[in-house]
Coordinates of C-alpha atoms and ligand atoms in Angstrom, one line a residue:
M1 CA 0.0 0.0 0.0
S2 CA 1.4 3.4 -0.9
S3 CA 1.5 6.0 1.8
F4 CA 1.8 9.8 1.7
D5 CA 2.5 12.8 4.0
V6 CA -0.6 14.4 2.6
V7 CA -3.5 13.2 0.4
I8 CA -5.8 15.7 -1.1
I9 CA -9.3 14.7 -2.1
G10 CA -10.6 16.8 -5.0
S11 CA -8.6 18.6 -7.7
G12 CA -10.4 21.9 -7.9
P13 CA -8.5 25.2 -7.4
G14 CA -8.4 24.5 -3.7
G15 CA -7.1 20.9 -4.0
Y16 CA -4.6 21.3 -6.8
V17 CA -3.1 24.5 -5.4
A18 CA -2.8 22.8 -1.9
A19 CA -1.1 19.8 -3.6
I20 CA 1.5 22.1 -5.4
R21 CA 2.2 24.0 -2.2
C22 CA 2.6 20.8 -0.1
A23 CA 5.0 19.4 -2.7
Q24 CA 7.0 22.7 -2.8
L25 CA 7.3 22.3 1.0
G26 CA 8.8 18.8 0.6
M27 CA 5.8 16.7 1.5
K28 CA 5.1 13.4 -0.3
T29 CA 1.8 14.4 -1.9
A30 CA -1.1 12.6 -3.7
I31 CA -4.3 14.0 -5.1
I32 CA -7.5 12.0 -5.8
E33 CA -10.0 13.1 -8.4
K34 CA -13.2 11.3 -9.3
Y35 CA -13.5 12.8 -12.8
S36 CA -11.1 12.0 -15.6
T37 CA -10.0 15.7 -15.9
L38 CA -8.4 17.7 -13.2
G39 CA -9.3 21.3 -12.2
G40 CA -12.7 20.7 -10.5
T41 CA -15.8 22.9 -11.0
C42 CA -13.8 26.0 -11.7
L43 CA -11.8 24.7 -14.7
N44 CA -14.4 22.3 -16.1
V45 CA -17.8 23.8 -15.5
G46 CA -17.3 27.1 -13.7
C47 CA -14.9 30.0 -13.9
I48 CA -13.1 29.2 -17.1
P49 CA -15.8 27.9 -19.4
S50 CA -18.2 30.7 -18.3
K51 CA -15.5 33.3 -19.0
A52 CA -14.8 31.8 -22.4
L53 CA -18.5 32.1 -23.4
L54 CA -18.6 35.6 -22.0
A55 CA -15.6 36.6 -24.1
S56 CA -17.0 35.1 -27.3
S57 CA -20.5 36.6 -26.8
H58 CA -18.9 39.9 -25.9
H59 CA -17.1 39.9 -29.3
Y60 CA -20.4 39.4 -31.0
E61 CA -22.1 42.1 -29.0
E62 CA -19.2 44.6 -29.8
L63 CA -19.6 43.8 -33.5
Q64 CA -23.0 45.4 -33.4
H65 CA -21.3 48.7 -32.4
F66 CA -18.4 48.6 -35.0
A67 CA -20.2 51.1 -37.2
D68 CA -19.9 53.7 -34.4
H69 CA -16.1 53.3 -34.7
G70 CA -16.2 53.7 -38.5
I71 CA -15.8 50.0 -39.2
E72 CA -18.2 48.7 -41.8
V73 CA -18.8 45.0 -41.9
S74 CA -20.5 43.8 -45.0
G75 CA -22.4 40.5 -45.3
E76 CA -24.3 38.6 -42.7
V77 CA -22.9 38.2 -39.2
K78 CA -24.0 34.9 -37.7
V79 CA -23.4 33.0 -34.5
N80 CA -22.3 29.5 -34.7
L81 CA -23.1 28.3 -31.2
Q82 CA -21.6 24.9 -31.6
K83 CA -18.3 26.4 -32.7
M84 CA -18.4 28.8 -29.8
I85 CA -19.0 25.9 -27.4
D86 CA -16.2 23.9 -29.0
R87 CA -13.8 26.8 -28.5
K88 CA -14.8 27.0 -24.9
Q89 CA -14.2 23.3 -24.5
A90 CA -10.7 23.6 -26.1
V91 CA -9.9 26.3 -23.6
V92 CA -11.1 24.0 -20.8
D93 CA -9.1 21.1 -22.1
Q94 CA -6.0 23.1 -22.4
T95 CA -6.3 24.5 -18.9
S96 CA -7.1 21.2 -17.3
G97 CA -4.1 19.7 -19.2
G98 CA -2.0 22.4 -17.6
V99 CA -3.0 21.2 -14.1
K100 CA -2.0 17.7 -15.0
F101 CA 1.4 19.1 -16.2
L102 CA 1.8 20.9 -12.9
M103 CA 1.0 17.7 -10.9
D104 CA 3.7 15.8 -12.9
K105 CA 6.2 18.6 -12.6
N106 CA 5.8 18.7 -8.8
N107 CA 5.9 14.9 -8.5
I108 CA 2.4 14.7 -7.2
T109 CA 0.8 11.3 -7.5
V110 CA -2.7 11.5 -9.2
F111 CA -5.3 8.9 -8.4
N112 CA -8.4 8.8 -10.6
G113 CA -11.4 7.6 -8.6
V114 CA -13.7 8.4 -5.7
G115 CA -11.9 8.9 -2.5
S116 CA -13.7 7.6 0.7
F117 CA -12.4 7.4 4.2
E118 CA -12.0 4.0 5.8
S119 CA -10.5 5.7 8.9
A120 CA -8.7 8.9 9.7
N121 CA -5.5 7.6 8.0
L122 CA -6.8 5.2 5.4
I123 CA -8.5 6.2 2.1
A124 CA -10.1 3.9 -0.4
V125 CA -10.0 5.1 -4.1
T126 CA -12.7 3.4 -6.1
K127 CA -11.8 3.6 -9.8
A128 CA -14.1 3.8 -12.9
D129 CA -13.6 0.0 -13.5
G130 CA -14.8 -0.7 -9.9
S131 CA -11.4 -1.7 -8.6
V132 CA -10.4 -0.3 -5.2
E133 CA -6.9 0.9 -4.2
K134 CA -6.2 1.8 -0.6
I135 CA -3.7 4.5 0.4
E136 CA -2.3 5.6 3.7
A137 CA -2.4 9.3 4.6
K138 CA -0.6 11.0 7.5
N139 CA -2.7 14.1 6.8
T140 CA -5.6 14.6 4.5
I141 CA -7.1 17.8 2.9
I142 CA -10.8 17.5 1.9
A143 CA -11.3 19.7 -1.2
T144 CA -14.4 18.1 -2.6
G145 CA -16.1 21.4 -3.5
S146 CA -19.8 22.0 -4.3
K147 CA -22.6 21.1 -6.7
P148 CA -25.5 23.3 -8.0
S149 CA -28.4 23.3 -5.5
S150 CA -32.0 23.6 -6.4
L151 CA -35.4 24.2 -4.8
P152 CA -37.3 21.2 -3.4
F153 CA -40.2 21.4 -5.9
I154 CA -38.0 21.8 -9.0
S155 CA -37.0 18.7 -10.9
I156 CA -34.0 19.4 -13.0
D157 CA -34.1 17.4 -16.2
K158 CA -30.8 18.8 -17.5
E159 CA -32.4 19.5 -20.9
R160 CA -34.9 22.4 -20.5
I161 CA -34.8 22.8 -16.7
I162 CA -31.1 23.1 -16.3
T163 CA -28.2 24.1 -14.0
S164 CA -25.1 26.2 -14.9
T165 CA -23.4 23.0 -16.1
E166 CA -25.9 22.4 -18.9
A167 CA -26.1 26.2 -19.6
L168 CA -22.4 26.0 -20.7
K169 CA -23.2 23.6 -23.6
L170 CA -26.7 24.4 -24.8
P171 CA -27.6 23.0 -28.3
E172 CA -29.3 26.2 -29.4
V173 CA -29.8 29.8 -28.3
P174 CA -32.9 29.8 -26.2
K175 CA -35.9 31.9 -27.4
H176 CA -36.7 32.8 -23.8
L177 CA -34.4 31.8 -21.0
I178 CA -35.9 32.2 -17.6
I179 CA -33.3 32.4 -14.9
I180 CA -34.2 31.6 -11.3
G181 CA -31.8 33.5 -9.1
G182 CA -30.2 36.9 -9.7
G183 CA -26.8 36.0 -8.4
V184 CA -23.4 36.0 -10.1
I185 CA -23.8 32.7 -12.0
G186 CA -27.3 33.4 -13.3
L187 CA -26.4 36.9 -14.5
E188 CA -23.2 35.9 -16.2
L189 CA -24.8 33.1 -18.1
G190 CA -27.9 35.2 -18.7
Q191 CA -25.8 37.9 -20.4
V192 CA -24.1 35.3 -22.6
Y193 CA -27.5 34.2 -24.1
L194 CA -28.9 37.8 -24.1
R195 CA -26.0 38.8 -26.3
L196 CA -26.6 35.9 -28.6
G197 CA -30.3 36.9 -29.1
A198 CA -32.3 35.2 -26.4
Q199 CA -34.9 37.0 -24.4
V200 CA -33.8 36.7 -20.8
S201 CA -35.9 37.1 -17.6
V202 CA -34.4 36.9 -14.1
V203 CA -36.7 36.0 -11.2
E204 CA -35.1 36.8 -7.8
F205 CA -36.5 36.2 -4.3
M206 CA -34.7 39.1 -2.7
D207 CA -35.5 42.8 -3.5
R208 CA -32.4 43.2 -5.6
I209 CA -29.9 41.2 -7.8
I210 CA -26.4 40.3 -6.5
P211 CA -27.9 40.8 -3.0
G212 CA -24.6 40.2 -1.1
M213 CA -22.9 43.1 -2.7
D214 CA -23.2 46.8 -2.0
G215 CA -26.7 48.1 -2.9
A216 CA -25.3 50.8 -5.2
L217 CA -23.7 48.0 -7.4
S218 CA -27.0 46.1 -7.6
K219 CA -28.8 49.3 -8.6
E220 CA -26.4 50.2 -11.3
L221 CA -26.1 46.7 -12.7
T222 CA -29.9 46.4 -12.9
K223 CA -30.0 49.6 -14.8
V224 CA -27.4 48.7 -17.3
L225 CA -28.6 45.1 -17.8
K226 CA -32.2 46.5 -18.3
K227 CA -30.8 48.8 -20.9
Q228 CA -29.3 45.8 -22.6
G229 CA -32.7 44.1 -22.6
M230 CA -32.7 41.8 -19.6
K231 CA -36.0 41.7 -17.6
F232 CA -36.1 41.5 -13.9
Y233 CA -38.7 40.2 -11.4
T234 CA -37.2 41.0 -8.0
S235 CA -39.0 40.2 -4.7
H236 CA -40.6 37.3 -6.6
K237 CA -40.8 33.8 -5.0
V238 CA -40.8 31.0 -7.6
K239 CA -43.4 28.4 -6.7
E240 CA -43.6 26.2 -9.7
V241 CA -41.4 25.2 -12.7
T242 CA -43.0 22.8 -15.2
R243 CA -42.0 21.5 -18.6
N244 CA -44.3 20.6 -21.4
G245 CA -42.3 19.4 -24.5
N246 CA -40.0 22.2 -25.4
A247 CA -41.9 24.7 -23.3
V248 CA -41.1 25.7 -19.8
V249 CA -43.4 27.6 -17.5
V250 CA -42.2 29.4 -14.3
K251 CA -44.8 30.7 -11.9
A252 CA -43.9 33.1 -9.1
D253 CA -45.6 35.3 -6.6
N254 CA -44.6 38.9 -6.0
A255 CA -44.4 40.5 -2.5
K256 CA -48.2 41.1 -2.5
G257 CA -48.9 37.5 -3.4
E258 CA -49.9 38.2 -7.0
E259 CA -48.9 35.5 -9.5
I260 CA -46.8 36.0 -12.6
V261 CA -46.5 33.3 -15.2
L262 CA -43.4 33.3 -17.5
D263 CA -43.4 31.1 -20.6
G264 CA -40.0 30.2 -21.9
D265 CA -38.1 27.3 -23.5
Y266 CA -35.3 27.0 -21.0
A267 CA -35.2 27.6 -17.2
L268 CA -31.8 28.0 -15.6
V269 CA -31.9 27.2 -11.9
A270 CA -29.1 29.4 -10.4
V271 CA -30.1 29.5 -6.7
G272 CA -26.7 28.8 -5.3
R273 CA -24.4 25.8 -4.7
R274 CA -24.3 23.2 -1.9
P275 CA -21.2 21.7 -0.3
Y276 CA -20.4 18.3 -1.8
T277 CA -19.4 15.3 0.5
D278 CA -21.3 12.5 -1.2
G279 CA -19.3 9.2 -1.1
L280 CA -16.6 10.7 1.2
N281 CA -17.6 8.6 4.3
A282 CA -16.5 11.6 6.4
E283 CA -18.0 10.0 9.6
K284 CA -15.7 7.0 9.3
A285 CA -12.8 9.4 9.9
G286 CA -14.5 11.3 12.7
V287 CA -15.1 14.3 10.5
K288 CA -18.2 16.3 11.5
L289 CA -20.4 18.2 9.1
T290 CA -22.5 21.3 10.0
D291 CA -26.3 21.5 9.7
R292 CA -25.8 23.0 6.3
G293 CA -23.7 20.0 5.1
Q294 CA -20.4 21.9 5.2
V295 CA -17.3 20.2 6.7
E296 CA -16.9 21.8 10.1
V297 CA -13.5 23.5 10.5
N298 CA -11.6 25.7 13.0
D299 CA -9.5 28.8 12.3
H300 CA -6.7 26.5 10.9
L301 CA -9.2 24.8 8.6
Q302 CA -8.7 21.7 10.8
T303 CA -11.7 19.4 11.0
S304 CA -12.9 17.5 14.1
A305 CA -10.3 14.8 13.2
S306 CA -6.9 16.5 14.0
N307 CA -5.0 15.2 10.9
I308 CA -7.8 16.1 8.5
Y309 CA -8.3 19.6 7.0
A310 CA -10.9 21.0 4.7
I311 CA -10.8 23.9 2.2
G312 CA -12.8 25.7 -0.5
D313 CA -16.5 25.4 -1.3
V314 CA -17.0 22.5 1.1
V315 CA -16.3 24.7 4.1
R316 CA -17.8 28.0 5.3
G317 CA -17.3 31.3 3.5
A318 CA -17.5 32.6 0.0
M319 CA -17.7 30.0 -2.8
L320 CA -14.9 31.4 -4.9
A321 CA -11.9 29.8 -6.6
H322 CA -9.3 32.3 -5.2
K323 CA -10.7 31.8 -1.7
A324 CA -10.2 28.0 -2.1
E325 CA -6.7 28.6 -3.4
E326 CA -5.7 30.8 -0.4
E327 CA -7.0 28.1 1.9
G328 CA -5.1 25.4 0.1
V329 CA -1.9 27.4 0.6
L330 CA -2.7 28.1 4.2
V331 CA -3.2 24.4 5.1
A332 CA 0.0 23.4 3.3
E333 CA 2.0 26.0 5.1
Y334 CA 0.4 25.2 8.4
L335 CA 1.3 21.5 7.9
A336 CA 4.9 22.6 7.3
G337 CA 5.0 24.4 10.7
Q338 CA 4.5 27.9 9.3
K339 CA 2.1 30.5 10.6
P340 CA 0.0 31.5 7.6
H341 CA -3.0 33.8 7.8
I342 CA -6.0 34.7 5.6
D343 CA -7.9 38.0 5.9
Y344 CA -11.3 36.9 4.7
N345 CA -12.4 40.6 4.6
L346 CA -10.0 41.1 1.7
I347 CA -11.1 38.3 -0.5
P348 CA -12.5 40.2 -3.5
G349 CA -15.8 39.3 -5.2
V350 CA -16.3 39.7 -9.0
V351 CA -19.2 39.5 -11.4
Y352 CA -17.9 39.1 -15.0
T353 CA -20.8 40.7 -16.8
W354 CA -20.1 43.7 -18.9
P355 CA -19.8 46.1 -17.3
E356 CA -17.9 44.1 -14.7
V357 CA -18.6 44.4 -11.0
S358 CA -16.1 43.9 -8.2
A359 CA -15.8 44.6 -4.6
V360 CA -13.6 44.1 -1.5
G361 CA -14.1 44.9 2.1
K362 CA -17.3 46.1 3.8
T363 CA -20.4 47.2 2.0
E364 CA -22.2 50.4 3.0
E365 CA -25.0 48.3 4.4
Q366 CA -22.5 46.4 6.6
L367 CA -20.9 49.6 7.9
K368 CA -24.4 51.0 8.7
A369 CA -25.3 47.8 10.5
E370 CA -22.0 48.0 12.5
G371 CA -22.8 51.6 13.4
R372 CA -19.4 52.6 11.9
N373 CA -18.8 56.3 11.1
Y374 CA -17.8 56.3 7.5
K375 CA -17.5 58.6 4.5
V376 CA -18.1 57.9 0.8
G377 CA -16.1 58.9 -2.3
N378 CA -17.6 58.3 -5.8
F379 CA -16.4 58.7 -9.3
P380 CA -18.5 57.9 -12.5
F381 CA -16.8 56.2 -15.4
K382 CA -18.5 58.7 -17.8
A383 CA -16.1 61.4 -16.5
L384 CA -13.1 59.4 -17.5
G385 CA -11.3 60.1 -20.8
R386 CA -10.2 56.5 -21.2
A387 CA -13.8 55.3 -20.7
R388 CA -15.1 57.7 -23.3
A389 CA -12.4 56.6 -25.8
S390 CA -13.5 53.0 -25.4
A391 CA -17.2 53.8 -25.3
D392 CA -17.4 52.1 -21.9
T393 CA -18.9 54.9 -19.8
D394 CA -21.3 52.9 -17.6
G395 CA -20.6 52.5 -14.0
F396 CA -18.6 54.1 -11.1
I397 CA -16.2 53.5 -8.3
K398 CA -17.2 53.9 -4.7
I399 CA -14.8 54.1 -1.8
L400 CA -15.8 53.8 1.8
A401 CA -13.4 55.1 4.4
D402 CA -13.4 55.6 8.1
A403 CA -14.7 59.1 8.9
T404 CA -12.0 59.7 11.5
T405 CA -8.9 57.8 10.4
D406 CA -9.5 57.8 6.6
E407 CA -8.6 54.1 6.5
V408 CA -10.2 52.5 3.5
L409 CA -13.0 50.1 4.6
G410 CA -14.4 49.0 1.3
I411 CA -14.1 49.6 -2.5
H412 CA -16.9 48.8 -4.8
M413 CA -16.8 49.1 -8.6
I414 CA -18.9 48.6 -11.6
G415 CA -17.5 49.4 -15.0
A416 CA -15.1 48.2 -17.7
R417 CA -12.3 46.0 -16.4
A418 CA -13.5 46.2 -12.8
A419 CA -12.4 42.6 -12.4
D420 CA -8.8 43.5 -12.8
L421 CA -9.0 47.0 -11.2
I422 CA -10.0 45.4 -7.9
A423 CA -6.5 44.1 -7.4
E424 CA -5.4 47.7 -6.7
A425 CA -8.1 48.0 -4.0
V426 CA -7.0 44.7 -2.4
T427 CA -3.4 45.8 -2.4
A428 CA -4.3 49.1 -0.8
M429 CA -6.4 47.6 1.9
E430 CA -3.9 44.8 2.6
F431 CA -1.5 47.6 3.5
R432 CA -4.2 49.5 5.4
A433 CA -4.1 52.5 3.1
S434 CA -6.1 55.6 3.8
A435 CA -8.2 57.1 1.0
E436 CA -5.6 60.0 0.9
D437 CA -2.8 57.5 0.4
I438 CA -4.6 56.2 -2.8
S439 CA -5.4 59.7 -3.9
R440 CA -1.7 60.8 -3.8
M441 CA -0.4 57.9 -5.9
S442 CA 0.2 58.6 -9.6
H443 CA -2.2 56.7 -11.8
A444 CA -1.3 56.4 -15.5
H445 CA -3.4 58.5 -17.9
P446 CA -5.6 57.6 -19.6
T447 CA -6.6 54.4 -17.8
F448 CA -9.7 53.1 -16.1
A449 CA -7.6 52.9 -12.9
E450 CA -7.7 56.7 -12.7
A451 CA -11.3 56.3 -11.5
I452 CA -9.9 54.7 -8.3
K453 CA -7.7 57.8 -7.6
E454 CA -10.6 60.1 -8.4
A455 CA -13.0 58.3 -6.0
A456 CA -10.3 58.4 -3.3
L457 CA -9.9 62.2 -4.0
D458 CA -13.7 62.5 -3.6
A459 CA -13.6 60.6 -0.3
T460 CA -10.9 63.0 1.1
G461 CA -12.5 66.4 1.1
K462 CA -14.4 66.2 -2.2
R463 CA -11.2 66.8 -4.2
A464 CA -12.1 64.9 -7.3
L465 CA -10.5 66.7 -10.3
H466 CA -12.5 65.6 -13.3
V467 CA -16.1 66.0 -12.1
Ligands
FAD501 C1 -20.7 28.7 -13.7 C2 -19.8 29.0 -12.6 C3 -18.9 30.1 -12.7 C4 -18.0 30.4 -11.7 N1 -17.2 31.5 -11.9 C5 -16.3 31.8 -10.9 C6 -15.4 32.9 -11.1 O1 -15.4 33.5 -12.1 N2 -14.6 33.1 -10.1 C7 -14.5 32.4 -8.9 O2 -13.7 32.7 -8.1 N3 -15.4 31.4 -8.7 C8 -16.3 31.0 -9.7 N4 -17.1 29.9 -9.5 C9 -17.0 29.2 -8.3 C10 -15.7 28.2 -8.3 O3 -15.9 27.4 -9.4 C11 -15.6 27.5 -7.0 O4 -15.6 28.4 -5.9 C12 -14.4 26.7 -7.0 O5 -14.3 25.7 -8.0 C13 -14.3 25.9 -5.6 O6 -13.1 25.2 -5.6 P1 -12.9 23.9 -4.8 O7 -11.5 23.4 -5.0 O8 -13.4 24.1 -3.4 O9 -13.9 22.8 -5.4 P2 -14.3 22.3 -6.8 O10 -13.7 23.2 -7.9 O11 -15.8 22.1 -6.8 O12 -13.5 20.9 -7.0 C14 -13.9 19.8 -6.2 C15 -13.4 18.6 -6.9 O13 -13.5 17.5 -6.0 C16 -13.9 16.3 -6.7 N5 -14.4 15.4 -5.8 C17 -15.5 15.6 -5.0 N6 -15.7 14.5 -4.2 C18 -14.7 13.6 -4.5 C19 -14.3 12.4 -3.9 N7 -15.0 11.8 -2.9 N8 -13.2 11.8 -4.5 C20 -12.5 12.4 -5.5 N9 -12.8 13.5 -6.0 C21 -13.9 14.2 -5.5 C22 -14.9 16.9 -7.7 O14 -15.1 16.0 -8.8 C23 -14.2 18.2 -8.1 O15 -13.4 18.0 -9.2 C24 -18.0 29.6 -10.5 C25 -18.8 28.5 -10.4 C26 -19.7 28.2 -11.4 C27 -20.6 27.0 -11.3

């Protein structure tokens, strides 16, 4: 029987990054993955394929505005959805192959099969052909991720009533795509099909889309997506989803109890994700789960079994690839006797619609609830030369800073390239910058990043220069 210093169950961004860091730190490392490709949800059916389709559909959308730039396209412009999906798959395959390369390069043993605990130190790997191989693990990291969740009365048939996984490979552009859930995944995939010509309706239980983010971002994103043609039914509780042949009907009640009926041909259920521990036999190793099905962990991400750790979507906190990665590195370094630390307040959140949305730190709603004395700086993209040059004038940057110390408490953005711009905000907050610190740093002109400086100027005595 082979034995390892550390065995990682699950090869998503949490698991494979943990494996690399463990190997770098000199541990004999193995990783178990039940699917034939490495990379987990993120690489196979999450971050990467969704961004590939967003990029392709964005090109198509931009083409409609070429004439504004003096570019005349003659002849019919058509979408070949299958080719778009094939390209997405090629990106996924290449990225997943890259993870396999990294495993080999770092001498990490890869087991293909389902990993199940026999005890706290023994793991059985059940392979596709039914054979079982047992491996010994001094330490184990559970990185089994998550799966799409649904509502109890919805039966997902994976054809017309679908999850994000099927939405990444639809055989046709829907005529009317009804999205249940106005969170990140629903909106990103909704925008893909909206751009390709579908009518898209979003039904959201809460009173606003992207409910976890700052209210100003929800408001602006709603406005922009409405302008692009997306329809919203917020404060609506879905009560029935039925399929009849190629037709799908979604019924929901508004806050007053009045019913709406939406007729479509596809319904995407995007109501969140649930932690995945099926087949793991966690109890055999003495690993406790919470009431919500997450693996219970302490501040060191250690489970109720002292040699077993858990990271990523299967534990508490934001379900994000980069959060899983940070946790993978933390556990590896902790096992190596180091003293790593994660500041969860500084894990940024991003929505990859266009305009993009991103945020780090506290929202205005959170600061109000905490009773914190804060001030606000704003800067609209439409006042930015770079944004006008690119015709990307939607959105703004909002900086929240402590009213007394000027320390930046949160940065919230919606606009072109916000997904990349948020890195400046994270860096600033990691070093506990004040709004004035940011406002006094030179930002190249003309760039979208100038909006961060201007919002910081606005936060410190209303000194913004270009409004
Ligand atoms: C459509 C979509 C878009 C997304 N976009 C983004 C984005 O842009 N940015 C972002 O940060 N996040 C995004 N996410 C979320 C992101 O994918 C997850 O947060 C991330 O993948 C979590 O990583 P993980 O390592 O915890 O688990 P996962 O990536 O879920 O990986 C877990 C792996 O464990 C394997 N596994 C499970 N049980 C076993 C077992 N018993 N034995 C062996 N293997 C097992 C699974 O097969 C899987 O491969 C997106 C998700 C979706 C669905």
